[in-house]
Structures are given as C-alpha cells and as structure tokens.
Amino acid sequence: MRHLVDDPPGEGAQVASRGGRPRIGQVAALAGVSATTVSHALNGRRPVSEATRRRVLDAIEELGYRPNVVARGLRAGRSLTIGLVIPDITNPFYPVLARGLQDVLGPAGYDEIVTNTNGERDLERLALDKMISRQVDGIAFAVFHTHADDLRPVVDAGIPVVRLGGRQALPGVDLVHSDDEGNAAKAARYLLRGGYRRIAFVCGPGADGPAAERVAGYRAALAEAGVAVDPALISQTEFSRAGGAAGVGRLLELPDPPDAVMCANDMMAIGAVDAARERGLRVPDDLAVVGFDDIEAASLVTPQLTTMANPAREIGRAGARLLLERIAGTVTGPPTEVIIPARLVRRQSA
C-alpha cells in the first residue's frame, strides 16, 4: 500500500523572518507542511497528495526558493552528476541520445556534464580524466577510439560506466547498443534484393567503434549473396556531411563506380546525395543511398533518406537506467549488455 505523506495547513514551522536566500523551513511554513514533506514533494521519493504538492510549489514560487543541490549531494555522498562523453555534438544523433539520458536522470535528481571529443582518442582520454576529477557519479560514453586501457582508471575509481554503442570494452563496463552488424547486413540485403551489386560503404577514419561493426555486416551480407567485396568500394572519411560528400565523390571517380552506397550515419548519407547531385546523377535512379540512425533530417531532405532507424533516445534511456542501478547498488556483478532493436525505414533514396 502506498501512504501519502501529508500535513494539514498551519502545522508547519513558522516562516523565518530573516532576509537572504529562502530556506526549506520557510517553504514548509508558508505551505503549512513539514520540511520533510517539502523534500518529498521535490524529489518524488515518497508520494504526497496533489493538493499538498500544489501548496508546496506555490510556496516555492512565492518565495523564490531554490534547492541547494550541492548540499544535498554532500549529504548523500554523491555529486548528483553524470558525465556524457560524445564524439560530435553537431551530429543530431547525439543530442537525442543526451535527451534520452536526461529523461531518466532528471527525475532522479541528476544533471549531465556533456563533453565533445571530435572523435579524437587523446580528447576522449582527457574527457574521462576530467570526469574522474569532477567526481561524477557515473559516466556514459559514446566514442569511437577509446580502448580498454583508457577506461581502466574510471573502473578502478569505482565509477559506474556504460558504453553507448560499440562492443564490450572492459570488465566492469555495461553496454547498450543496437545490433550494428546485423542491422547493416539487413540494409545490404535490402539493396541486394533491389538488384544492386556494386554496393559501396562509406565509413569513418579507421572504421572504429559501431562503424566497424556496420562494415562487418555489409561484408557478411555481400558474401552471403555470393557478391565479391571490392576493397575499392569501402571509403574512409569523416563522420559528417562534408565527409560523406568527399568519400562518395572519390567512389564516383572509380573506373567502375558503385550503383548503391551505404553510409555509417545519416549526415554522411546526406553528403552522398550532395555528391551525386553535383555530378548530375539522380538518386536513386543512378545511385541508391542508404543511411544509418534516422535523424530528423533524414525525412526532411530531398529525396528523403532510406535509413536504418537507430533509436538514440531509447539507447540513452536504457544507459541512464543502468547507471542509476549501479549507483544505487541494486545491480551488481558482471557487466550488463542491452541490445535495442533497430528497423529499416524505406523512403525515397533507395
């Protein structure tokens, strides 16, 4: 049974007459409840009646009260912050990922510290070091080049870590990802069924992280269909619209250019369409294009992108839940792996 924490009006402490920053006791007195009830109304850890919650919120607004998050964290022995390390904040996939984390972390009283690394390993390691120094309560990272040794200081510091995408990196690191290899294979099979045979893949430099698994899925699907993989059709470039345009531009200069191209993300795929258009090619008549992620822009460009929907918000939510469970100690033991399903979204580009 759930018990409502309630206080009748007028039984709280008296409003303090001191000036300066309003305190929780003043809120309690004005709302006619106890300071404990104010706390419960704010953090949601125990239910209060809607009428009481409304009185508390009205008192907070009238007094201009702001909870002291730092003090609350010190009492709990926590910083109430989670670090999020991402490779490219300008890629629309990652703000949606951050939103998913915040969907879960916000109601639990946690804030995010977001660090962008430009996909560079040195910056990724530096970001992790900074998170340790800031004494964050947990770290979520979605990066390309981090190795197991880079994460060891975080694990040794006892900070819960979840990797968003890629493969399991180290004992003590949880993992949330979509089936990158299987999903890329699904996209390649879709193109093969459409009669395409000169299928190229545009990936990032070094093809690390999730992109490496997507290349592996592409290779596997072609091999399964008896189509030889031409190394010249795998183009490494930057994970950006300009990178996609440059990578596809090189492919289109080949003596035997591709009739279809798969891209490691949607921004690269939009760049691929740019490159085709600049050369007078029609998409998909002359060149089919498939992206990955299904960012909002995928349905706004012309032609609309066919893409694998990689559910960023769901990945962020699942990662945040894992971190909170590790922080609370409700989940212990070996790393947990969560696989979020993806799906092919058929539009106009392929």
PDB file of C-alpha atoms in Angstrom, residues 30-298:
ATOM      1  CA  LEU A  30       4.190  29.022   4.082  1.00  0.00           C
ATOM      2  CA  ALA A  31       2.764  25.778   2.668  1.00  0.00           C
ATOM      3  CA  GLY A  32       1.657  24.604   6.113  1.00  0.00           C
ATOM      4  CA  VAL A  33       3.633  21.344   5.945  1.00  0.00           C
ATOM      5  CA  SER A  34       6.829  19.911   7.394  1.00  0.00           C
ATOM      6  CA  ALA A  35      10.260  20.369   5.818  1.00  0.00           C
ATOM      7  CA  THR A  36      10.297  16.614   5.218  1.00  0.00           C
ATOM      8  CA  THR A  37       7.120  16.858   3.156  1.00  0.00           C
ATOM      9  CA  VAL A  38       8.650  19.667   1.085  1.00  0.00           C
ATOM     10  CA  SER A  39      11.623  17.402   0.425  1.00  0.00           C
ATOM     11  CA  HIS A  40       9.368  14.524  -0.623  1.00  0.00           C
ATOM     12  CA  ALA A  41       7.356  16.822  -2.907  1.00  0.00           C
ATOM     13  CA  LEU A  42      10.569  17.917  -4.636  1.00  0.00           C
ATOM     14  CA  ASN A  43      12.414  14.638  -5.044  1.00  0.00           C
ATOM     15  CA  GLY A  44       9.422  12.346  -5.592  1.00  0.00           C
ATOM     16  CA  ARG A  45      10.866   9.566  -3.428  1.00  0.00           C
ATOM     17  CA  ARG A  46       7.634   9.314  -1.421  1.00  0.00           C
ATOM     18  CA  PRO A  47       4.183  10.237  -2.703  1.00  0.00           C
ATOM     19  CA  VAL A  48       2.368  13.319  -1.452  1.00  0.00           C
ATOM     20  CA  SER A  49      -1.184  14.344  -2.244  1.00  0.00           C
ATOM     21  CA  GLU A  50      -1.705  16.604  -5.213  1.00  0.00           C
ATOM     22  CA  ALA A  51      -3.186  19.324  -3.002  1.00  0.00           C
ATOM     23  CA  THR A  52      -0.120  19.309  -0.742  1.00  0.00           C
ATOM     24  CA  ARG A  53       2.248  19.252  -3.699  1.00  0.00           C
ATOM     25  CA  ARG A  54       0.433  22.240  -5.184  1.00  0.00           C
ATOM     26  CA  ARG A  55       0.753  24.202  -1.915  1.00  0.00           C
ATOM     27  CA  VAL A  56       4.480  23.406  -1.795  1.00  0.00           C
ATOM     28  CA  LEU A  57       5.021  24.515  -5.392  1.00  0.00           C
ATOM     29  CA  ASP A  58       3.042  27.713  -4.823  1.00  0.00           C
ATOM     30  CA  ALA A  59       5.150  28.494  -1.745  1.00  0.00           C
ATOM     31  CA  ILE A  60       8.361  27.808  -3.683  1.00  0.00           C
ATOM     32  CA  GLU A  61       7.262  30.176  -6.433  1.00  0.00           C
ATOM     33  CA  GLU A  62       6.221  32.900  -3.988  1.00  0.00           C
ATOM     34  CA  LEU A  63       9.482  32.751  -2.026  1.00  0.00           C
ATOM     35  CA  GLY A  64      11.774  32.141  -4.976  1.00  0.00           C
ATOM     36  CA  TYR A  65      13.226  29.084  -3.213  1.00  0.00           C
ATOM     37  CA  ARG A  66      15.969  27.106  -4.954  1.00  0.00           C
ATOM     38  CA  PRO A  67      17.041  23.715  -3.538  1.00  0.00           C
ATOM     39  CA  ASN A  68      20.735  23.520  -2.630  1.00  0.00           C
ATOM     40  CA  VAL A  69      21.754  20.652  -4.898  1.00  0.00           C
ATOM     41  CA  VAL A  70      25.387  20.763  -3.759  1.00  0.00           C
ATOM     42  CA  ALA A  71      24.436  20.397  -0.104  1.00  0.00           C
ATOM     43  CA  ARG A  72      22.012  17.603  -0.906  1.00  0.00           C
ATOM     44  CA  GLY A  73      24.741  15.791  -2.825  1.00  0.00           C
ATOM     45  CA  LEU A  74      27.234  16.204   0.015  1.00  0.00           C
ATOM     46  CA  ARG A  75      24.770  14.698   2.482  1.00  0.00           C
ATOM     47  CA  ALA A  76      24.264  11.743   0.156  1.00  0.00           C
ATOM     48  CA  GLY A  77      27.997  11.392  -0.539  1.00  0.00           C
ATOM     49  CA  ARG A  78      27.385  11.997  -4.248  1.00  0.00           C
ATOM     50  CA  SER A  79      27.859  14.783  -6.778  1.00  0.00           C
ATOM     51  CA  LEU A  80      24.463  14.117  -8.435  1.00  0.00           C
ATOM     52  CA  THR A  81      26.121  14.500 -11.832  1.00  0.00           C
ATOM     53  CA  ILE A  82      26.625  12.064 -14.706  1.00  0.00           C
ATOM     54  CA  GLY A  83      29.291  12.594 -17.363  1.00  0.00           C
ATOM     55  CA  LEU A  84      28.376  12.085 -21.015  1.00  0.00           C
ATOM     56  CA  VAL A  85      31.248  11.827 -23.499  1.00  0.00           C
ATOM     57  CA  ILE A  86      30.302  12.109 -27.186  1.00  0.00           C
ATOM     58  CA  PRO A  87      32.314  12.434 -30.408  1.00  0.00           C
ATOM     59  CA  ASP A  88      30.334  15.104 -32.289  1.00  0.00           C
ATOM     60  CA  ILE A  89      27.769  17.372 -30.684  1.00  0.00           C
ATOM     61  CA  THR A  90      26.824  18.757 -34.119  1.00  0.00           C
ATOM     62  CA  ASN A  91      25.568  15.338 -35.262  1.00  0.00           C
ATOM     63  CA  PRO A  92      21.819  15.349 -34.448  1.00  0.00           C
ATOM     64  CA  PHE A  93      22.021  11.752 -33.200  1.00  0.00           C
ATOM     65  CA  TYR A  94      23.908  12.744 -30.042  1.00  0.00           C
ATOM     66  CA  PRO A  95      21.609  15.484 -28.697  1.00  0.00           C
ATOM     67  CA  VAL A  96      18.758  12.976 -28.973  1.00  0.00           C
ATOM     68  CA  LEU A  97      20.920  10.433 -27.113  1.00  0.00           C
ATOM     69  CA  ALA A  98      21.547  13.051 -24.399  1.00  0.00           C
ATOM     70  CA  ARG A  99      17.813  13.747 -24.227  1.00  0.00           C
ATOM     71  CA  GLY A 100      17.165  10.059 -23.581  1.00  0.00           C
ATOM     72  CA  LEU A 101      19.632  10.068 -20.697  1.00  0.00           C
ATOM     73  CA  GLN A 102      18.038  13.205 -19.254  1.00  0.00           C
ATOM     74  CA  ASP A 103      14.557  11.647 -19.479  1.00  0.00           C
ATOM     75  CA  VAL A 104      15.687   9.220 -16.780  1.00  0.00           C
ATOM     76  CA  LEU A 105      18.368  11.173 -14.919  1.00  0.00           C
ATOM     77  CA  GLY A 106      16.377  14.398 -14.475  1.00  0.00           C
ATOM     78  CA  PRO A 107      13.532  12.950 -12.398  1.00  0.00           C
ATOM     79  CA  ALA A 108      16.154  11.140 -10.290  1.00  0.00           C
ATOM     80  CA  GLY A 109      17.807  14.470  -9.431  1.00  0.00           C
ATOM     81  CA  TYR A 110      20.873  14.118 -11.642  1.00  0.00           C
ATOM     82  CA  ASP A 111      22.408  16.577 -14.097  1.00  0.00           C
ATOM     83  CA  GLU A 112      24.579  15.808 -17.131  1.00  0.00           C
ATOM     84  CA  ILE A 113      28.025  17.159 -17.912  1.00  0.00           C
ATOM     85  CA  VAL A 114      28.498  16.802 -21.680  1.00  0.00           C
ATOM     86  CA  THR A 115      31.965  16.695 -23.262  1.00  0.00           C
ATOM     87  CA  ASN A 116      32.613  16.700 -27.015  1.00  0.00           C
ATOM     88  CA  THR A 117      35.789  14.965 -28.245  1.00  0.00           C
ATOM     89  CA  ASN A 118      35.683  15.417 -32.050  1.00  0.00           C
ATOM     90  CA  GLY A 119      36.222  11.653 -32.244  1.00  0.00           C
ATOM     91  CA  GLU A 120      39.894  12.002 -31.179  1.00  0.00           C
ATOM     92  CA  ARG A 121      41.329   9.410 -28.826  1.00  0.00           C
ATOM     93  CA  ASP A 122      43.503  11.895 -26.906  1.00  0.00           C
ATOM     94  CA  LEU A 123      40.463  14.078 -26.239  1.00  0.00           C
ATOM     95  CA  GLU A 124      38.439  11.020 -25.236  1.00  0.00           C
ATOM     96  CA  ARG A 125      41.059  10.053 -22.631  1.00  0.00           C
ATOM     97  CA  LEU A 126      41.272  13.644 -21.407  1.00  0.00           C
ATOM     98  CA  ALA A 127      37.491  13.786 -21.056  1.00  0.00           C
ATOM     99  CA  LEU A 128      37.476  10.636 -18.927  1.00  0.00           C
ATOM    100  CA  ASP A 129      40.234  12.060 -16.702  1.00  0.00           C
ATOM    101  CA  LYS A 130      38.217  15.247 -16.223  1.00  0.00           C
ATOM    102  CA  MET A 131      35.128  13.263 -15.279  1.00  0.00           C
ATOM    103  CA  ILE A 132      37.117  11.443 -12.587  1.00  0.00           C
ATOM    104  CA  SER A 133      38.414  14.793 -11.277  1.00  0.00           C
ATOM    105  CA  ARG A 134      34.887  16.201 -11.181  1.00  0.00           C
ATOM    106  CA  GLN A 135      33.830  13.176  -9.087  1.00  0.00           C
ATOM    107  CA  VAL A 136      30.860  12.366 -11.271  1.00  0.00           C
ATOM    108  CA  ASP A 137      28.672   9.529 -10.021  1.00  0.00           C
ATOM    109  CA  GLY A 138      28.674   7.726 -13.365  1.00  0.00           C
ATOM    110  CA  ILE A 139      29.862   8.045 -16.961  1.00  0.00           C
ATOM    111  CA  ALA A 140      28.091   7.310 -20.229  1.00  0.00           C
ATOM    112  CA  PHE A 141      30.318   7.386 -23.288  1.00  0.00           C
ATOM    113  CA  ALA A 142      29.613   7.077 -26.984  1.00  0.00           C
ATOM    114  CA  VAL A 143      33.033   7.292 -28.583  1.00  0.00           C
ATOM    115  CA  PHE A 144      34.968   5.625 -31.386  1.00  0.00           C
ATOM    116  CA  HIS A 145      38.583   5.190 -30.360  1.00  0.00           C
ATOM    117  CA  THR A 146      38.622   4.504 -26.612  1.00  0.00           C
ATOM    118  CA  HIS A 147      40.469   1.296 -25.752  1.00  0.00           C
ATOM    119  CA  ALA A 148      40.037  -0.892 -22.688  1.00  0.00           C
ATOM    120  CA  ASP A 149      43.145   0.589 -21.054  1.00  0.00           C
ATOM    121  CA  ASP A 150      41.679   4.096 -21.387  1.00  0.00           C
ATOM    122  CA  LEU A 151      38.712   3.065 -19.254  1.00  0.00           C
ATOM    123  CA  ARG A 152      40.666   1.282 -16.541  1.00  0.00           C
ATOM    124  CA  PRO A 153      41.243   4.423 -14.403  1.00  0.00           C
ATOM    125  CA  VAL A 154      37.472   5.043 -14.367  1.00  0.00           C
ATOM    126  CA  VAL A 155      36.681   1.463 -13.391  1.00  0.00           C
ATOM    127  CA  ASP A 156      39.462   1.465 -10.778  1.00  0.00           C
ATOM    128  CA  ALA A 157      37.988   4.666  -9.294  1.00  0.00           C
ATOM    129  CA  GLY A 158      34.754   2.764  -8.685  1.00  0.00           C
ATOM    130  CA  ILE A 159      32.711   4.950 -11.053  1.00  0.00           C
ATOM    131  CA  PRO A 160      29.915   3.097 -12.882  1.00  0.00           C
ATOM    132  CA  VAL A 161      30.402   3.243 -16.648  1.00  0.00           C
ATOM    133  CA  VAL A 162      28.087   2.444 -19.544  1.00  0.00           C
ATOM    134  CA  ARG A 163      29.179   2.377 -23.164  1.00  0.00           C
ATOM    135  CA  LEU A 164      26.562   3.515 -25.673  1.00  0.00           C
ATOM    136  CA  GLY A 165      27.327   1.694 -28.911  1.00  0.00           C
ATOM    137  CA  GLY A 166      30.237  -0.471 -29.999  1.00  0.00           C
ATOM    138  CA  ARG A 167      31.446  -3.632 -28.330  1.00  0.00           C
ATOM    139  CA  GLN A 168      32.125  -4.660 -24.752  1.00  0.00           C
ATOM    140  CA  ALA A 169      35.305  -2.836 -23.808  1.00  0.00           C
ATOM    141  CA  LEU A 170      36.316  -3.957 -20.308  1.00  0.00           C
ATOM    142  CA  PRO A 171      35.023  -5.955 -17.342  1.00  0.00           C
ATOM    143  CA  GLY A 172      33.061  -3.526 -15.203  1.00  0.00           C
ATOM    144  CA  VAL A 173      31.658  -1.582 -18.180  1.00  0.00           C
ATOM    145  CA  ASP A 174      27.989  -2.007 -19.098  1.00  0.00           C
ATOM    146  CA  LEU A 175      26.961  -1.796 -22.753  1.00  0.00           C
ATOM    147  CA  VAL A 176      23.835  -0.510 -24.514  1.00  0.00           C
ATOM    148  CA  HIS A 177      23.736  -0.665 -28.296  1.00  0.00           C
ATOM    149  CA  SER A 178      21.784  -1.655 -31.339  1.00  0.00           C
ATOM    150  CA  ASP A 179      22.852  -4.678 -33.372  1.00  0.00           C
ATOM    151  CA  ASP A 180      25.106  -2.642 -35.671  1.00  0.00           C
ATOM    152  CA  GLU A 181      26.458  -5.616 -37.589  1.00  0.00           C
ATOM    153  CA  GLY A 182      23.086  -7.285 -38.045  1.00  0.00           C
ATOM    154  CA  ASN A 183      21.365  -4.038 -38.969  1.00  0.00           C
ATOM    155  CA  ALA A 184      23.977  -3.179 -41.608  1.00  0.00           C
ATOM    156  CA  ALA A 185      23.582  -6.659 -43.045  1.00  0.00           C
ATOM    157  CA  LYS A 186      19.824  -6.073 -43.195  1.00  0.00           C
ATOM    158  CA  ALA A 187      20.345  -2.821 -45.112  1.00  0.00           C
ATOM    159  CA  ALA A 188      22.774  -4.503 -47.533  1.00  0.00           C
ATOM    160  CA  ARG A 189      20.320  -7.353 -48.161  1.00  0.00           C
ATOM    161  CA  TYR A 190      17.638  -4.785 -48.957  1.00  0.00           C
ATOM    162  CA  LEU A 191      19.885  -3.306 -51.653  1.00  0.00           C
ATOM    163  CA  LEU A 192      20.829  -6.729 -52.973  1.00  0.00           C
ATOM    164  CA  ARG A 193      17.148  -7.644 -53.310  1.00  0.00           C
ATOM    165  CA  GLY A 194      16.720  -4.438 -55.317  1.00  0.00           C
ATOM    166  CA  GLY A 195      19.222  -5.725 -57.873  1.00  0.00           C
ATOM    167  CA  TYR A 196      22.227  -3.615 -56.808  1.00  0.00           C
ATOM    168  CA  ARG A 197      25.603  -5.330 -56.981  1.00  0.00           C
ATOM    169  CA  ARG A 198      28.260  -2.579 -56.913  1.00  0.00           C
ATOM    170  CA  ILE A 199      27.413  -1.599 -53.339  1.00  0.00           C
ATOM    171  CA  ALA A 200      29.864   0.729 -51.610  1.00  0.00           C
ATOM    172  CA  PHE A 201      30.242   1.540 -47.925  1.00  0.00           C
ATOM    173  CA  VAL A 202      31.287   4.958 -46.626  1.00  0.00           C
ATOM    174  CA  CYS A 203      32.651   4.732 -43.070  1.00  0.00           C
ATOM    175  CA  GLY A 204      34.714   6.814 -40.681  1.00  0.00           C
ATOM    176  CA  PRO A 205      38.509   7.004 -40.470  1.00  0.00           C
ATOM    177  CA  GLY A 206      39.864   3.660 -39.297  1.00  0.00           C
ATOM    178  CA  ALA A 207      36.302   2.248 -39.181  1.00  0.00           C
ATOM    179  CA  ASP A 208      36.393   2.031 -35.384  1.00  0.00           C
ATOM    180  CA  GLY A 209      33.506   1.562 -32.953  1.00  0.00           C
ATOM    181  CA  PRO A 210      29.987   0.922 -34.261  1.00  0.00           C
ATOM    182  CA  ALA A 211      31.094   1.814 -37.812  1.00  0.00           C
ATOM    183  CA  ALA A 212      33.451  -1.193 -37.818  1.00  0.00           C
ATOM    184  CA  GLU A 213      30.554  -3.491 -36.973  1.00  0.00           C
ATOM    185  CA  ARG A 214      28.453  -1.924 -39.721  1.00  0.00           C
ATOM    186  CA  VAL A 215      31.235  -2.586 -42.247  1.00  0.00           C
ATOM    187  CA  ALA A 216      31.399  -6.181 -40.992  1.00  0.00           C
ATOM    188  CA  GLY A 217      27.641  -6.584 -41.524  1.00  0.00           C
ATOM    189  CA  TYR A 218      27.918  -5.149 -45.031  1.00  0.00           C
ATOM    190  CA  ARG A 219      30.730  -7.579 -45.876  1.00  0.00           C
ATOM    191  CA  ALA A 220      28.817 -10.541 -44.442  1.00  0.00           C
ATOM    192  CA  ALA A 221      25.652  -9.797 -46.434  1.00  0.00           C
ATOM    193  CA  LEU A 222      27.576  -9.469 -49.713  1.00  0.00           C
ATOM    194  CA  ALA A 223      29.474 -12.695 -49.049  1.00  0.00           C
ATOM    195  CA  GLU A 224      26.217 -14.458 -48.196  1.00  0.00           C
ATOM    196  CA  ALA A 225      24.833 -13.384 -51.603  1.00  0.00           C
ATOM    197  CA  GLY A 226      27.976 -14.527 -53.418  1.00  0.00           C
ATOM    198  CA  VAL A 227      28.981 -10.949 -54.271  1.00  0.00           C
ATOM    199  CA  ALA A 228      32.698 -10.270 -54.004  1.00  0.00           C
ATOM    200  CA  VAL A 229      33.645  -7.357 -51.743  1.00  0.00           C
ATOM    201  CA  ASP A 230      35.736  -4.884 -53.725  1.00  0.00           C
ATOM    202  CA  PRO A 231      38.099  -3.109 -51.267  1.00  0.00           C
ATOM    203  CA  ALA A 232      37.968  -0.034 -53.524  1.00  0.00           C
ATOM    204  CA  LEU A 233      34.288   0.338 -52.635  1.00  0.00           C
ATOM    205  CA  ILE A 234      34.994   0.922 -48.936  1.00  0.00           C
ATOM    206  CA  SER A 235      35.718   4.623 -48.488  1.00  0.00           C
ATOM    207  CA  GLN A 236      37.008   6.036 -45.184  1.00  0.00           C
ATOM    208  CA  THR A 237      36.209   9.653 -44.434  1.00  0.00           C
ATOM    209  CA  GLU A 238      34.939  11.962 -41.668  1.00  0.00           C
ATOM    210  CA  PHE A 239      31.628  11.312 -39.890  1.00  0.00           C
ATOM    211  CA  SER A 240      29.985  14.427 -41.344  1.00  0.00           C
ATOM    212  CA  ARG A 241      28.008  15.698 -44.327  1.00  0.00           C
ATOM    213  CA  ALA A 242      31.173  17.066 -45.922  1.00  0.00           C
ATOM    214  CA  GLY A 243      32.969  13.790 -45.184  1.00  0.00           C
ATOM    215  CA  GLY A 244      30.194  11.800 -46.832  1.00  0.00           C
ATOM    216  CA  ALA A 245      30.317  14.020 -49.911  1.00  0.00           C
ATOM    217  CA  ALA A 246      34.085  13.648 -50.160  1.00  0.00           C
ATOM    218  CA  GLY A 247      34.004   9.872 -49.672  1.00  0.00           C
ATOM    219  CA  VAL A 248      31.298   9.313 -52.258  1.00  0.00           C
ATOM    220  CA  GLY A 249      32.997  11.766 -54.602  1.00  0.00           C
ATOM    221  CA  ARG A 250      36.074   9.523 -54.632  1.00  0.00           C
ATOM    222  CA  LEU A 251      33.929   6.445 -55.257  1.00  0.00           C
ATOM    223  CA  LEU A 252      32.213   8.070 -58.213  1.00  0.00           C
ATOM    224  CA  GLU A 253      35.592   8.732 -59.820  1.00  0.00           C
ATOM    225  CA  LEU A 254      36.367   4.993 -59.980  1.00  0.00           C
ATOM    226  CA  PRO A 255      36.501   3.363 -63.435  1.00  0.00           C
ATOM    227  CA  ASP A 256      33.644   1.113 -62.289  1.00  0.00           C
ATOM    228  CA  PRO A 257      31.693   3.286 -59.804  1.00  0.00           C
ATOM    229  CA  PRO A 258      29.073   1.959 -57.386  1.00  0.00           C
ATOM    230  CA  ASP A 259      25.377   1.746 -58.162  1.00  0.00           C
ATOM    231  CA  ALA A 260      24.490   1.995 -54.444  1.00  0.00           C
ATOM    232  CA  VAL A 261      26.176   3.313 -51.321  1.00  0.00           C
ATOM    233  CA  MET A 262      25.635   2.618 -47.637  1.00  0.00           C
ATOM    234  CA  CYS A 263      26.764   5.258 -45.153  1.00  0.00           C
ATOM    235  CA  ALA A 264      27.749   4.873 -41.490  1.00  0.00           C
ATOM    236  CA  ASN A 265      25.366   7.667 -40.466  1.00  0.00           C
ATOM    237  CA  ASP A 266      22.685   9.897 -41.959  1.00  0.00           C
ATOM    238  CA  MET A 267      24.810  13.047 -42.138  1.00  0.00           C
ATOM    239  CA  MET A 268      27.262  11.168 -44.365  1.00  0.00           C
ATOM    240  CA  ALA A 269      24.333   9.892 -46.435  1.00  0.00           C
ATOM    241  CA  ILE A 270      23.064  13.451 -46.960  1.00  0.00           C
ATOM    242  CA  GLY A 271      26.592  14.300 -48.141  1.00  0.00           C
ATOM    243  CA  ALA A 272      26.430  11.332 -50.510  1.00  0.00           C
ATOM    244  CA  VAL A 273      23.277  12.778 -52.076  1.00  0.00           C
ATOM    245  CA  ASP A 274      25.083  16.135 -52.399  1.00  0.00           C
ATOM    246  CA  ALA A 275      27.974  14.469 -54.237  1.00  0.00           C
ATOM    247  CA  ALA A 276      25.645  12.637 -56.630  1.00  0.00           C
ATOM    248  CA  ARG A 277      23.675  15.794 -57.381  1.00  0.00           C
ATOM    249  CA  GLU A 278      26.847  17.799 -58.059  1.00  0.00           C
ATOM    250  CA  ARG A 279      27.757  15.238 -60.747  1.00  0.00           C
ATOM    251  CA  GLY A 280      24.338  15.304 -62.370  1.00  0.00           C
ATOM    252  CA  LEU A 281      23.349  11.901 -61.000  1.00  0.00           C
ATOM    253  CA  ARG A 282      19.818  11.105 -59.852  1.00  0.00           C
ATOM    254  CA  VAL A 283      19.131   9.410 -56.522  1.00  0.00           C
ATOM    255  CA  PRO A 284      18.048   6.611 -56.557  1.00  0.00           C
ATOM    256  CA  ASP A 285      17.900   6.111 -60.351  1.00  0.00           C
ATOM    257  CA  ASP A 286      21.662   6.436 -60.876  1.00  0.00           C
ATOM    258  CA  LEU A 287      22.858   5.918 -57.296  1.00  0.00           C
ATOM    259  CA  ALA A 288      20.911   4.459 -54.383  1.00  0.00           C
ATOM    260  CA  VAL A 289      21.799   5.830 -50.935  1.00  0.00           C
ATOM    261  CA  VAL A 290      21.112   4.278 -47.508  1.00  0.00           C
ATOM    262  CA  GLY A 291      21.916   5.990 -44.216  1.00  0.00           C
ATOM    263  CA  PHE A 292      22.019   4.930 -40.589  1.00  0.00           C
ATOM    264  CA  ASP A 293      20.381   6.443 -37.459  1.00  0.00           C
ATOM    265  CA  ASP A 294      17.159   8.020 -38.845  1.00  0.00           C
ATOM    266  CA  ILE A 295      17.828  11.512 -37.517  1.00  0.00           C
ATOM    267  CA  GLU A 296      15.041  14.051 -38.059  1.00  0.00           C
ATOM    268  CA  ALA A 297      16.765  15.498 -41.139  1.00  0.00           C
ATOM    269  CA  ALA A 298      16.524  12.107 -42.882  1.00  0.00           C
TER     270      ALA A 298
END
